[in-house]
mmCIF file of C-alpha atoms in Angstrom:
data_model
loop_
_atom_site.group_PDB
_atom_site.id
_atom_site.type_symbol
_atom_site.label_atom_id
_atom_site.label_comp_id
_atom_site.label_asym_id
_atom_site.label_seq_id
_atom_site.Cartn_x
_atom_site.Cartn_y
_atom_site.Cartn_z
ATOM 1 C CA UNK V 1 126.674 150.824 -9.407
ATOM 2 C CA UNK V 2 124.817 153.302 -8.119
ATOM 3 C CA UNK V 3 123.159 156.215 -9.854
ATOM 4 C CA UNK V 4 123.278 159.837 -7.930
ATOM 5 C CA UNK V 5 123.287 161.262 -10.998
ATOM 6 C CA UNK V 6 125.100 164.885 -11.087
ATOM 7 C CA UNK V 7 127.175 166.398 -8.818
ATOM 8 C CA UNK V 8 128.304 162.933 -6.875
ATOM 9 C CA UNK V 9 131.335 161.273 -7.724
ATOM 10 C CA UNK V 10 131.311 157.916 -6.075
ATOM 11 C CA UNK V 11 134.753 156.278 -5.160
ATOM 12 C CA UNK V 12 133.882 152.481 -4.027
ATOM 13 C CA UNK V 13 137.202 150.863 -2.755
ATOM 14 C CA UNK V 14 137.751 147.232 -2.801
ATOM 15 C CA UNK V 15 139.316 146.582 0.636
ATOM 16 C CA UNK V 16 141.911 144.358 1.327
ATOM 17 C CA UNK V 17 141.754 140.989 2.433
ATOM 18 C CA UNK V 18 138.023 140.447 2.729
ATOM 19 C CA UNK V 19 137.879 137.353 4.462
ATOM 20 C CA UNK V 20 140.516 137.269 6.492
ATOM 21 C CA UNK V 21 140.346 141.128 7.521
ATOM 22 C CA UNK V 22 142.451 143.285 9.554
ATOM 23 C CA UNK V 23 141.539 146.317 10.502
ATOM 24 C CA UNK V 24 145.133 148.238 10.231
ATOM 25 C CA UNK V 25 145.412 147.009 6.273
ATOM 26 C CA UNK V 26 142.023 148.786 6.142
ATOM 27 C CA UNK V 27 142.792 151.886 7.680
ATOM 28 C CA UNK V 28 145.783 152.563 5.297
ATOM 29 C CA UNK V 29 144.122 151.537 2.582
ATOM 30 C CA UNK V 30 141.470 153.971 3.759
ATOM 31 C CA UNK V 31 143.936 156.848 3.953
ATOM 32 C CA UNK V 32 145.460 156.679 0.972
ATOM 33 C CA UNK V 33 142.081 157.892 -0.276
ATOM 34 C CA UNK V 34 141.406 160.952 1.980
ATOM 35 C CA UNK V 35 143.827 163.311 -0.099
ATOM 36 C CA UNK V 36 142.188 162.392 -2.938
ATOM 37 C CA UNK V 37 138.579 163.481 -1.375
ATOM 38 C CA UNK V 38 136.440 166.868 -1.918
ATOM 39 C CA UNK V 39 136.169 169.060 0.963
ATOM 40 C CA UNK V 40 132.722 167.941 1.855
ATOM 41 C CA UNK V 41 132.169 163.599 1.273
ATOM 42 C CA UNK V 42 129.320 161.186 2.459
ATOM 43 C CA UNK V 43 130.711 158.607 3.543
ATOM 44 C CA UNK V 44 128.965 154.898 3.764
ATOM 45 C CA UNK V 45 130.159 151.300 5.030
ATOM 46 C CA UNK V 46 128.200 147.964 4.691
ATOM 47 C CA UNK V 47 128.709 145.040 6.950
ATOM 48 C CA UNK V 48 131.960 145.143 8.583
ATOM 49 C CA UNK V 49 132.854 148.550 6.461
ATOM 50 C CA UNK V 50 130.210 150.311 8.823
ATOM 51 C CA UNK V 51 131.583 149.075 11.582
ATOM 52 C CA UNK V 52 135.520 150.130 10.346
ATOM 53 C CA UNK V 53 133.710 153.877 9.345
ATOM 54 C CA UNK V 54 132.376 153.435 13.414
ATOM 55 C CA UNK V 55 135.652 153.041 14.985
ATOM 56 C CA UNK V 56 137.713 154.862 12.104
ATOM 57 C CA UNK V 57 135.660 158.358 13.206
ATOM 58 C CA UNK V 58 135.762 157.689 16.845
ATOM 59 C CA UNK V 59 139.088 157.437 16.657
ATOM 60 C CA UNK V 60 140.897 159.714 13.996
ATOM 61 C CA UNK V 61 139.990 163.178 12.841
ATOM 62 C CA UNK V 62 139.228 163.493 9.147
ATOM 63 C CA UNK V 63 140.427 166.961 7.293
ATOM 64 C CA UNK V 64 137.224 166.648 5.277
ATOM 65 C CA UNK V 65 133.931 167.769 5.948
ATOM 66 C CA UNK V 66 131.716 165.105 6.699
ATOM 67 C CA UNK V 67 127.788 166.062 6.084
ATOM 68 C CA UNK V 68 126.534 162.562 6.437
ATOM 69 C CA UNK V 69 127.635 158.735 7.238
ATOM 70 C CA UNK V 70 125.806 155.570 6.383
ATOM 71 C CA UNK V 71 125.937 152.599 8.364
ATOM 72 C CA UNK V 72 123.993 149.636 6.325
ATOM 73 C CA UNK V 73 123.874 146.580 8.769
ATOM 74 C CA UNK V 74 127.220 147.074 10.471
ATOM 75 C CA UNK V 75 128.092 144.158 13.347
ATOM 76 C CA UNK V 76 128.633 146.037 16.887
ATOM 77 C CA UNK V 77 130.636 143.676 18.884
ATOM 78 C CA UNK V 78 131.282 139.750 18.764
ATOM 79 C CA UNK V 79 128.837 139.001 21.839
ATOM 80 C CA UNK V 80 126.690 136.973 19.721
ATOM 81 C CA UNK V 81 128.939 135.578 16.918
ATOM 82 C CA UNK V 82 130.898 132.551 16.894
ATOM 83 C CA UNK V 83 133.675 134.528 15.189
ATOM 84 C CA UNK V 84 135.419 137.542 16.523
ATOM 85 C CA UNK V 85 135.738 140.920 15.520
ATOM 86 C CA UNK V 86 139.682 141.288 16.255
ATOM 87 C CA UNK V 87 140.881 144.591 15.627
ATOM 88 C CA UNK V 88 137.406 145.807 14.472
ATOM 89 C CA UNK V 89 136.153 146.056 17.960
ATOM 90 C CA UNK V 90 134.723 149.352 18.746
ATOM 91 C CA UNK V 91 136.369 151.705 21.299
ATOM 92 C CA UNK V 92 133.898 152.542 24.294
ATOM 93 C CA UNK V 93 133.326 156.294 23.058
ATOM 94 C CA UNK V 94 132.055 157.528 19.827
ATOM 95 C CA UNK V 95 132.290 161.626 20.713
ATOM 96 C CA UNK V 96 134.442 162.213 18.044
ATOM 97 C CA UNK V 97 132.304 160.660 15.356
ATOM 98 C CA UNK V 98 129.433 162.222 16.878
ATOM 99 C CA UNK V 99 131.434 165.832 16.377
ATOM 100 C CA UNK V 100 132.869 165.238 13.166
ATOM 101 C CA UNK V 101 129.816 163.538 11.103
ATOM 102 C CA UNK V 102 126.870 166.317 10.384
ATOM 103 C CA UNK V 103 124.383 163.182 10.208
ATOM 104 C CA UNK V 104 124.811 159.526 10.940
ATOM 105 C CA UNK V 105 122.392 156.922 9.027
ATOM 106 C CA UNK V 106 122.174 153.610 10.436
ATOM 107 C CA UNK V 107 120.260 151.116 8.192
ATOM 108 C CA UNK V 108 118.823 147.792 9.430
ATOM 109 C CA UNK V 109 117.017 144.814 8.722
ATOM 110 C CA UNK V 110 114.970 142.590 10.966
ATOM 111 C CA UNK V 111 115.692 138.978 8.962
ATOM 112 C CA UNK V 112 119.595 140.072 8.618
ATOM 113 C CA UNK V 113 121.336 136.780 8.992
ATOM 114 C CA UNK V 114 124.588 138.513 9.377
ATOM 115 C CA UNK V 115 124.321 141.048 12.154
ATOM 116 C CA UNK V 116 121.643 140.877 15.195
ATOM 117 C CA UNK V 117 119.333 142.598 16.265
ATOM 118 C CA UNK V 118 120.686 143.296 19.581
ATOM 119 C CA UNK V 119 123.260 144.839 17.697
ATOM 120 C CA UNK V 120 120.956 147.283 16.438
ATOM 121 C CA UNK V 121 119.921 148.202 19.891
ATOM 122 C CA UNK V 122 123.415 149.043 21.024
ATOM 123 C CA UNK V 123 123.858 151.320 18.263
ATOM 124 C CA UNK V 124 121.004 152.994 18.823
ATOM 125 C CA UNK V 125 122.029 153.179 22.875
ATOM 126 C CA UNK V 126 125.746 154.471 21.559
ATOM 127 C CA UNK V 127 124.554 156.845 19.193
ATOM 128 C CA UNK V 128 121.132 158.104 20.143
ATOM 129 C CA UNK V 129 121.341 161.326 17.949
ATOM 130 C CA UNK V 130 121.323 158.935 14.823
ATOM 131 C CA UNK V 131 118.707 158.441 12.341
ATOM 132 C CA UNK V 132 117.384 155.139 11.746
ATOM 133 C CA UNK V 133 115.892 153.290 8.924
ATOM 134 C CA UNK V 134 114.591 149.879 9.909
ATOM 135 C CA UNK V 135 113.328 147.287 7.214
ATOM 136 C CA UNK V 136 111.106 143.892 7.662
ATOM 137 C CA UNK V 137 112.926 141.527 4.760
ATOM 138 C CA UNK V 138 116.401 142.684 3.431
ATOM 139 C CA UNK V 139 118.028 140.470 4.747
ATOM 140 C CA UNK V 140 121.920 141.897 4.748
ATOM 141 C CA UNK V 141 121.573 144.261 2.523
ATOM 142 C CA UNK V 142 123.480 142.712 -0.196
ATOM 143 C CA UNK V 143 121.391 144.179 -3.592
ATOM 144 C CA UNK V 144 122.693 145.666 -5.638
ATOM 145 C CA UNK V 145 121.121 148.958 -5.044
ATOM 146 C CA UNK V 146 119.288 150.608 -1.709
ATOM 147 C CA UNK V 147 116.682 152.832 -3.136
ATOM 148 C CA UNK V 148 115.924 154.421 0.099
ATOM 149 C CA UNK V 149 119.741 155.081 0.655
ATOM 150 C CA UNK V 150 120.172 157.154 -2.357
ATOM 151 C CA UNK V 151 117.083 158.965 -1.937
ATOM 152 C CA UNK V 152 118.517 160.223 1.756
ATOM 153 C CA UNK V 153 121.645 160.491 -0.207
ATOM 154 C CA UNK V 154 119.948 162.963 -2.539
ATOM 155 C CA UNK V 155 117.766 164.867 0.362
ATOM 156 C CA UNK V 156 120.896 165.427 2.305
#
């Protein structure tokens, strides 16, 4: 788990159906969280979770205050996948995120088996305003912890 120390309370949902995921299981089982959030939350999604936070934001207001979002290796579109992303694909305009998240982090790896690079580069074409953190050899992020992510966590 990770340790913010004081002053962050971490909820860390298991979401259903992992491998055989559908994006309208995840969104109520998203919701049923959101009354149970503080007024201000940081909010971040690995893998396919960052790319459910992408589409989630750009398309449904959230009462909370958002100051930042964290994106660690999140899949764009299927273009380059033998699978595809269903229900998961993102909607062609990302305003509202844009408007409701004070900061968007966007974390990615050059050797990530799981998402490509090219994916990267539409992210960064889609949401220009975010801040990037690209690494050389962590593959897809799947440690346990992500030093530099709780240090921006920390600095927010």
């Amino acid at each position: 788990s990770v340790q913010l120390g004081a002053g962050f309370e971490v909820i860390a949902p298991n979401m259903p159906n992992k491998i055989n995921a559908k994006y309208a299981e995840w969104k109520i089982w998203f919701e049923k969280f959101i009354p149970h959030l503080n007024q201000e939350i940081i909010l971040i999604g690995h893998s396919l979770g960052g790319t459910f936070l992408t589409k989630y934001l750009s398309e449904n207001n959230l009462p909370n205050k958002i100051l930042a979002t964290f994106l660690v290796a999140p899949a764009y579109d299927d273009e380059n996948y033998d699978y595809s992303m269903a229900d998961f694909v993102l909607p062609n305009n990302f305003d509202r995120f844009l408007k409701q998240s004070r900061k968007i982090f966007i974390y990615t790896n050059h050797d990530d088996p799981a998402v490509s690079q090219s994916d990267f580069a539409k992210y960064e074409q889609s949401l220009p305003s975010a801040i990037f953190k690209k690494f050389p050899d962590r593959g897809h992020f799947n440690q346990e912890e992500i030093p530099e992510l709780i240090a921006d966590v920390k600095n927010l």
